[in-house]
PDB file of C-alpha atoms and ligand atoms in Angstrom:
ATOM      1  CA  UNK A   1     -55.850   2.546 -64.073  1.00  0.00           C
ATOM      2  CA  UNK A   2     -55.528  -0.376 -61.905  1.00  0.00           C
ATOM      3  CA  UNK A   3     -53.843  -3.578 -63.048  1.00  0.00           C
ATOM      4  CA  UNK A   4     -51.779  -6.341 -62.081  1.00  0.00           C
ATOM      5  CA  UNK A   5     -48.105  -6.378 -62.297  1.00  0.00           C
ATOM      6  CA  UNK A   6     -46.055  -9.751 -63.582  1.00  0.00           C
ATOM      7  CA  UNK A   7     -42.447  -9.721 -63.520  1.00  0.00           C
ATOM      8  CA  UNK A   8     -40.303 -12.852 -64.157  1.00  0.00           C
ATOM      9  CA  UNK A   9     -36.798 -13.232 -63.590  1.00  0.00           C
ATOM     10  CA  UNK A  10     -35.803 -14.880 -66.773  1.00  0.00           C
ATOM     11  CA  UNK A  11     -37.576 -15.543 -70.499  1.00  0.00           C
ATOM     12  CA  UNK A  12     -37.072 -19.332 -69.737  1.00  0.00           C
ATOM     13  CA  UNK A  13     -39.873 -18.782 -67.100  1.00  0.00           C
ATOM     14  CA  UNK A  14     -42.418 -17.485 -69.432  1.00  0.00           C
ATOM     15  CA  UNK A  15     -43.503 -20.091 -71.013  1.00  0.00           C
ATOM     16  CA  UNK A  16     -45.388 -21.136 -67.028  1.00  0.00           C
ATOM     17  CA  UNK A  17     -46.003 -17.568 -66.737  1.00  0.00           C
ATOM     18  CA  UNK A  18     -48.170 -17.609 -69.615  1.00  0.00           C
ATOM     19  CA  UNK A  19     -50.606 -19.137 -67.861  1.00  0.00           C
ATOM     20  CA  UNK A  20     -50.654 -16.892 -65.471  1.00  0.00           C
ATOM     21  CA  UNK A  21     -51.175 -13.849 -68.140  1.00  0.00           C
ATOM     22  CA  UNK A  22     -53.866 -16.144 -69.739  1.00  0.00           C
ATOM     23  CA  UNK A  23     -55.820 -16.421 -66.247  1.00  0.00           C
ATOM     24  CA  UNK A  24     -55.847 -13.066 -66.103  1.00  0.00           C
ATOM     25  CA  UNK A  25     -57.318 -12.321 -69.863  1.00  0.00           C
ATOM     26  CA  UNK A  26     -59.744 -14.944 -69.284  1.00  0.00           C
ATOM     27  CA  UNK A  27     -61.235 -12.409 -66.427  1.00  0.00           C
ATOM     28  CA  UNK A  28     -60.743  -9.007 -68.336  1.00  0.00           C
ATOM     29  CA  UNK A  29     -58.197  -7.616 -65.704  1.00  0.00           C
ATOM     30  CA  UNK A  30     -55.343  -5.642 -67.129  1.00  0.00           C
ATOM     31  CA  UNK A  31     -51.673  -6.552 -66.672  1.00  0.00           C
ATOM     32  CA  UNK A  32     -48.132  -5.529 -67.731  1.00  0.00           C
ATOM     33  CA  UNK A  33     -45.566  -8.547 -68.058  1.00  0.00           C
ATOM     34  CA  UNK A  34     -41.962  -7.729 -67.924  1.00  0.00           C
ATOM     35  CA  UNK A  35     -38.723 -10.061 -67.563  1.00  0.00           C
ATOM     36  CA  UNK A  36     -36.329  -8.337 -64.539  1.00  0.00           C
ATOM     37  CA  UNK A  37     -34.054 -10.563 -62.529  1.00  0.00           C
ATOM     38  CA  UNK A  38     -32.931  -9.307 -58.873  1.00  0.00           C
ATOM     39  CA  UNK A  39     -29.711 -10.499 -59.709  1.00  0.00           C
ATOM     40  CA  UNK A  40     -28.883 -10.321 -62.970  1.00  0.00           C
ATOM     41  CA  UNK A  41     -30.446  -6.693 -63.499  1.00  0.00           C
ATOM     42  CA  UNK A  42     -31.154  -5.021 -59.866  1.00  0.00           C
ATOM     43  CA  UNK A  43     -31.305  -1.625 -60.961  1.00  0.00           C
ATOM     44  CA  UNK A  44     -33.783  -2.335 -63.837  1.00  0.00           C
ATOM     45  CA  UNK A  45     -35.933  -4.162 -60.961  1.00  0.00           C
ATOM     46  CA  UNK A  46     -35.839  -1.283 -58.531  1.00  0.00           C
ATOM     47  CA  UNK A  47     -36.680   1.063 -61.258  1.00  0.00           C
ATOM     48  CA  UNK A  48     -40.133  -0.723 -62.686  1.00  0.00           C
ATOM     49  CA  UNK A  49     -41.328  -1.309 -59.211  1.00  0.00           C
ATOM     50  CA  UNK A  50     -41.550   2.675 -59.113  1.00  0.00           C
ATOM     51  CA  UNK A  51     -42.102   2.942 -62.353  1.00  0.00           C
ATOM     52  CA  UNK A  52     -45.116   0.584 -61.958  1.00  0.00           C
ATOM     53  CA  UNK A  53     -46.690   1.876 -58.679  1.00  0.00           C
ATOM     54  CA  UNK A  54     -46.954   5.392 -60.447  1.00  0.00           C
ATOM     55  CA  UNK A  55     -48.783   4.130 -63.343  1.00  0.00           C
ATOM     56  CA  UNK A  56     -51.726   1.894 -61.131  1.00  0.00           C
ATOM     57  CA  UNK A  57     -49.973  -1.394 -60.390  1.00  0.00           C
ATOM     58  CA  UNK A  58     -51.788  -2.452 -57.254  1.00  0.00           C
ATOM     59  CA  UNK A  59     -50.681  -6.118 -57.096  1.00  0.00           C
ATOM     60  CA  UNK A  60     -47.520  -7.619 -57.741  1.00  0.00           C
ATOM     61  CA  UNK A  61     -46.055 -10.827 -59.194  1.00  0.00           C
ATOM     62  CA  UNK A  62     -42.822 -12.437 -59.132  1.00  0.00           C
ATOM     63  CA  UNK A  63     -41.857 -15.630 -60.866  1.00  0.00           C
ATOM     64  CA  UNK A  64     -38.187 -16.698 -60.591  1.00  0.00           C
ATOM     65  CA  UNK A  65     -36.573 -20.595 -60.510  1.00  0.00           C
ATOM     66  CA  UNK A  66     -33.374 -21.456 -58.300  1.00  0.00           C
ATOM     67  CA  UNK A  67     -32.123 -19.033 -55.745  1.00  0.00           C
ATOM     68  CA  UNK A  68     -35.222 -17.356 -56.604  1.00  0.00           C
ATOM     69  CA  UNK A  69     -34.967 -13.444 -54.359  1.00  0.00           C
ATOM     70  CA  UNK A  70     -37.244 -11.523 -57.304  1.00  0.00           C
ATOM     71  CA  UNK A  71     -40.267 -12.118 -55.006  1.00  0.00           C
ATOM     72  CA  UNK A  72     -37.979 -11.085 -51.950  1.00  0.00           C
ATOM     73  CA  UNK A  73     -36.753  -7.741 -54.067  1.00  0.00           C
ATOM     74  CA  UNK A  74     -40.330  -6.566 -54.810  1.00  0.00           C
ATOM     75  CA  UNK A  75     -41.426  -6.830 -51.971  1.00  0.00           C
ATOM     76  CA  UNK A  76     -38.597  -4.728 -50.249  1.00  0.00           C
ATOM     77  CA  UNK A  77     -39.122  -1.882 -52.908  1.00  0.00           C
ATOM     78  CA  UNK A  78     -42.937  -1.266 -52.544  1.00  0.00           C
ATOM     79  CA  UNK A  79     -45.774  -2.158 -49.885  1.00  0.00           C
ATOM     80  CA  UNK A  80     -48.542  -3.318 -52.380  1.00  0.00           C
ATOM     81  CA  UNK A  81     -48.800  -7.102 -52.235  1.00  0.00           C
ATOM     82  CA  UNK A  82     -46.343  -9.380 -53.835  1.00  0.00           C
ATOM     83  CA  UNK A  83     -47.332 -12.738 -54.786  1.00  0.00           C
ATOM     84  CA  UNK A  84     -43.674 -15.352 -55.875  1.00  0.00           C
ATOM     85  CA  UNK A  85     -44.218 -17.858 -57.940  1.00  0.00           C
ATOM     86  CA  UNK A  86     -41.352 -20.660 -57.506  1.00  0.00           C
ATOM     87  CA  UNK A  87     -40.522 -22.136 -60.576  1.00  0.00           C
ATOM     88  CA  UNK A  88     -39.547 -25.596 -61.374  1.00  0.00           C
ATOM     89  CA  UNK A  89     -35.691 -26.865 -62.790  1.00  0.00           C
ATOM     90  CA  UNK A  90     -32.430 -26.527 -61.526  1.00  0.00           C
ATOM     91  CA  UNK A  91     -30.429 -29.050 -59.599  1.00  0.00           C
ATOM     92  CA  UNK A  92     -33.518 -29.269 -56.517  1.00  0.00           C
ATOM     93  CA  UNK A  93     -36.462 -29.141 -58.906  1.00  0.00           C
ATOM     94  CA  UNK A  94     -37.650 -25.946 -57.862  1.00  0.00           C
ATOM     95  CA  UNK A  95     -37.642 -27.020 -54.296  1.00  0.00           C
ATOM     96  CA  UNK A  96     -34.802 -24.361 -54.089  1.00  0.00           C
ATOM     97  CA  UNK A  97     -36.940 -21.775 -55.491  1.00  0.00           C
ATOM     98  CA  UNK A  98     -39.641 -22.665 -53.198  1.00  0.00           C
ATOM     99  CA  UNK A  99     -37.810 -22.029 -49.704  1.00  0.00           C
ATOM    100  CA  UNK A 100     -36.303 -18.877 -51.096  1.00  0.00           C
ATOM    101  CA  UNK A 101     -39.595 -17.491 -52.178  1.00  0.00           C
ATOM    102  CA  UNK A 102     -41.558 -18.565 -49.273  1.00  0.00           C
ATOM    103  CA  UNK A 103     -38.930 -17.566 -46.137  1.00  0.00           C
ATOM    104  CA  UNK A 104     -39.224 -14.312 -45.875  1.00  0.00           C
ATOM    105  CA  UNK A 105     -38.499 -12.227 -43.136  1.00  0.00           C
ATOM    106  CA  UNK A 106     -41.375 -10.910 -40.433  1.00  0.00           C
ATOM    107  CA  UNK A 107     -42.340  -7.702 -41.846  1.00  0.00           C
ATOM    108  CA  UNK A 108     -41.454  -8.321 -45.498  1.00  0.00           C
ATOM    109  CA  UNK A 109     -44.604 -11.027 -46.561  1.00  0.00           C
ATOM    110  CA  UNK A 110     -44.619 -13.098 -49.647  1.00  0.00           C
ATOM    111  CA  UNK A 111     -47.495 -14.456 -50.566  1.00  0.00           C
ATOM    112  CA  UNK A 112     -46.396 -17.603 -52.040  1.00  0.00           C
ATOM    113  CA  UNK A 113     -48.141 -20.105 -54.397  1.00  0.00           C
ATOM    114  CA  UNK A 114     -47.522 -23.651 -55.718  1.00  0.00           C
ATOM    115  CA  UNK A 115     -45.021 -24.761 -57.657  1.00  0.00           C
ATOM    116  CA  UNK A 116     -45.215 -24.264 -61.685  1.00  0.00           C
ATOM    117  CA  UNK A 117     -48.172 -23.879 -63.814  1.00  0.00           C
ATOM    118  CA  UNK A 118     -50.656 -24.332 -61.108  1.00  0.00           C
ATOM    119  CA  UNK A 119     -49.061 -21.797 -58.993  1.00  0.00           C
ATOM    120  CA  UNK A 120     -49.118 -19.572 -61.567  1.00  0.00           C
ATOM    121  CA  UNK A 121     -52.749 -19.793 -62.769  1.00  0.00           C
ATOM    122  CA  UNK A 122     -53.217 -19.092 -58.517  1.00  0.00           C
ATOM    123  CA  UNK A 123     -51.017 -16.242 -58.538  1.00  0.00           C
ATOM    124  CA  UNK A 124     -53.135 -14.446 -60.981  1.00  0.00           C
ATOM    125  CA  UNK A 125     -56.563 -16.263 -58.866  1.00  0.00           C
ATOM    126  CA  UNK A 126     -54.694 -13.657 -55.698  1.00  0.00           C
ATOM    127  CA  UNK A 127     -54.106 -11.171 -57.434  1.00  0.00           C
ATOM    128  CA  UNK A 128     -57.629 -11.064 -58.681  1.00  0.00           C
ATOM    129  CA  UNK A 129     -59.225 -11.422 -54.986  1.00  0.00           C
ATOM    130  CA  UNK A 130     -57.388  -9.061 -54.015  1.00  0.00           C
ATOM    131  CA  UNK A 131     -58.501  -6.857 -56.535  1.00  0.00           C
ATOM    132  CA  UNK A 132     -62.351  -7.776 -56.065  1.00  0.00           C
ATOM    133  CA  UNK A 133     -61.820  -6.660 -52.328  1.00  0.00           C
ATOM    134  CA  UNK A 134     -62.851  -3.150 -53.810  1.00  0.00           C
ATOM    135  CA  UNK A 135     -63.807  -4.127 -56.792  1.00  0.00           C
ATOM    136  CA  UNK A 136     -67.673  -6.039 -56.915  1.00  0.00           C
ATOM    137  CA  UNK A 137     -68.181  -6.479 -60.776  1.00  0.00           C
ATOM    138  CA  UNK A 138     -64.169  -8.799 -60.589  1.00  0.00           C
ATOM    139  CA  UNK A 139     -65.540 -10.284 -57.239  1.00  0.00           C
ATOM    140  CA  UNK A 140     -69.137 -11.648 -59.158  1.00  0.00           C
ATOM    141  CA  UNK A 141     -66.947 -13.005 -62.198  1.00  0.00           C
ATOM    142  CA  UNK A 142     -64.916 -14.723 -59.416  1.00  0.00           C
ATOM    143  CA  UNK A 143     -67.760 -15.992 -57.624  1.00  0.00           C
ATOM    144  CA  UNK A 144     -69.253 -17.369 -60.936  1.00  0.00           C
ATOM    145  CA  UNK A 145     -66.203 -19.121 -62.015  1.00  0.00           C
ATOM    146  CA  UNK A 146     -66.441 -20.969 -58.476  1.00  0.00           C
ATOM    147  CA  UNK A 147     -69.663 -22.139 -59.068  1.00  0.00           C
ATOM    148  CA  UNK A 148     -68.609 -23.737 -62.908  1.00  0.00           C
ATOM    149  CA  UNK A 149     -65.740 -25.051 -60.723  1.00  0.00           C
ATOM    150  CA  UNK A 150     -68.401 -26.843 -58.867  1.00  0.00           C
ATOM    151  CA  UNK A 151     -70.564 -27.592 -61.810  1.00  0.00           C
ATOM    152  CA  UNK A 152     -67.519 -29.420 -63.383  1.00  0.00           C
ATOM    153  CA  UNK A 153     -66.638 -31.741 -60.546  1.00  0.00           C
ATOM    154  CA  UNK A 154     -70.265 -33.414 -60.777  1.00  0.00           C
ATOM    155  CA  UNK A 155     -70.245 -33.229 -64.721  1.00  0.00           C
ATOM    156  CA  UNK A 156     -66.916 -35.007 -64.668  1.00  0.00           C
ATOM    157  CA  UNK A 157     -67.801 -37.650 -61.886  1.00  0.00           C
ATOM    158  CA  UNK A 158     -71.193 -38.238 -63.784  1.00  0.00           C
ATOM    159  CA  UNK A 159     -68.954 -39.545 -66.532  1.00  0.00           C
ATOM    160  CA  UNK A 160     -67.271 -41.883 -64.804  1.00  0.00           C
ATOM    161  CA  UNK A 161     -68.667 -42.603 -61.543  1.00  0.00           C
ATOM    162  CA  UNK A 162     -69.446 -46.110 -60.351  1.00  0.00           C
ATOM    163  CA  UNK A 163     -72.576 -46.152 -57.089  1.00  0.00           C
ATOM    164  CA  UNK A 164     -73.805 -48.605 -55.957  1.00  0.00           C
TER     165      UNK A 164
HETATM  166  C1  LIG B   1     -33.909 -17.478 -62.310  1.00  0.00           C
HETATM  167  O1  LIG B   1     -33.043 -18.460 -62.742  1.00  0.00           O
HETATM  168  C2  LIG B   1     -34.924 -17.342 -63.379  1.00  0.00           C
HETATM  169  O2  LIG B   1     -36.153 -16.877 -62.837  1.00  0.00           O
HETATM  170  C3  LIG B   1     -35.044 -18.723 -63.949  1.00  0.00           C
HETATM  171  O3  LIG B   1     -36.143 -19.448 -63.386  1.00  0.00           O
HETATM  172  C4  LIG B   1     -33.742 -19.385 -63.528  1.00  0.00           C
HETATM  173  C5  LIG B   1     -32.891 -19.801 -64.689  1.00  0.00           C
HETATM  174  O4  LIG B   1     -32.718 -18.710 -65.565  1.00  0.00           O
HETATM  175  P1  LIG B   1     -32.061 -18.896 -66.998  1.00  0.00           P
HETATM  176  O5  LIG B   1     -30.650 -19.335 -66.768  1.00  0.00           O
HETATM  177  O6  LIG B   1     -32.885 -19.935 -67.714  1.00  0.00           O
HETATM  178  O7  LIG B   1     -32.149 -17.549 -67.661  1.00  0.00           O
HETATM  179  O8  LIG B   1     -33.268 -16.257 -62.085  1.00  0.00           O
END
């Protein structure tokens, strides 16, 4: 069984990462949503990673705020792709977050999305696409929610647009 793999470092994150979960409902595509923090409960992290792979997890997501290394910690305990999700608060604002999700080292990627709620409806976006690569009914659902996209931008301008 393939699915999608969330993992935040704290509950005080989950209330952004709900979105993310949602995103992924709204498409049918199966997930498992833990809280794990790299530092505050390493072993537990390392663990589900394995624990994960072995039952179909074929995309990973990390959501942590501050000096955010969950992203950093998946992705040195398996080679399936790891998306981080910074999250907002502390002192910087997430900014924080941000650089430590997003420098990693060459060989060790992070796919990194925007801050907050919008980067974590986008994480679960990724982890979709990359899903669809091999999977063609996810990849016409995706394509179809694209084209409503579309549809909305001219059904909201229509409402409000001024031409001359
Ligand atoms: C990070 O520290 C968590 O991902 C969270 O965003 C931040 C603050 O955690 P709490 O102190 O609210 O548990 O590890």
């Amino acid at each position: 069984m393939n699915f999608v793999s969330i993992i935040m470092g704290s509950k005080s994150d989950y209330e952004v990462m709900k979105n993310c979960a949602n995103t992924l409902e709204m498409f049918n595509v199966k997930y498992e949503l833990i809280i794990s923090s790299a530092h505050r409960s390493p072993e537990r992290t390392k663990n589900y990673i394995k624990e994960a792979e072995a039952k179909g997890a074929k995309v990973f997501i990390a959501a942590a705020g501050m000096a955010a290394h969950l992203a950093g910690a998946l992705a040195a305990g398996t080679t399936k792709p790891v998306i981080g999700v910074p999250m907002k608060g502390g002192a910087m604002d997430g900014m924080d977050a941000m650089l430590s999700t997003v420098q990693m080292p060459s060989g060790m990627p992070v796919a990194t999305v925007a801050l907050g709620k919008a980067g974590a409806i986008n994480a679960a976006y990724l982890a979709m696409q990359i899903l669809s690569i091999t999977d063609s009914e996810l990849a016409a659902k995706i394509l179809e929610d694209r084209i409503v996209k579309e549809k909305n931008v001219e059904n909201d301008s229509r409402e409000i647009e001024v031409l001359i």
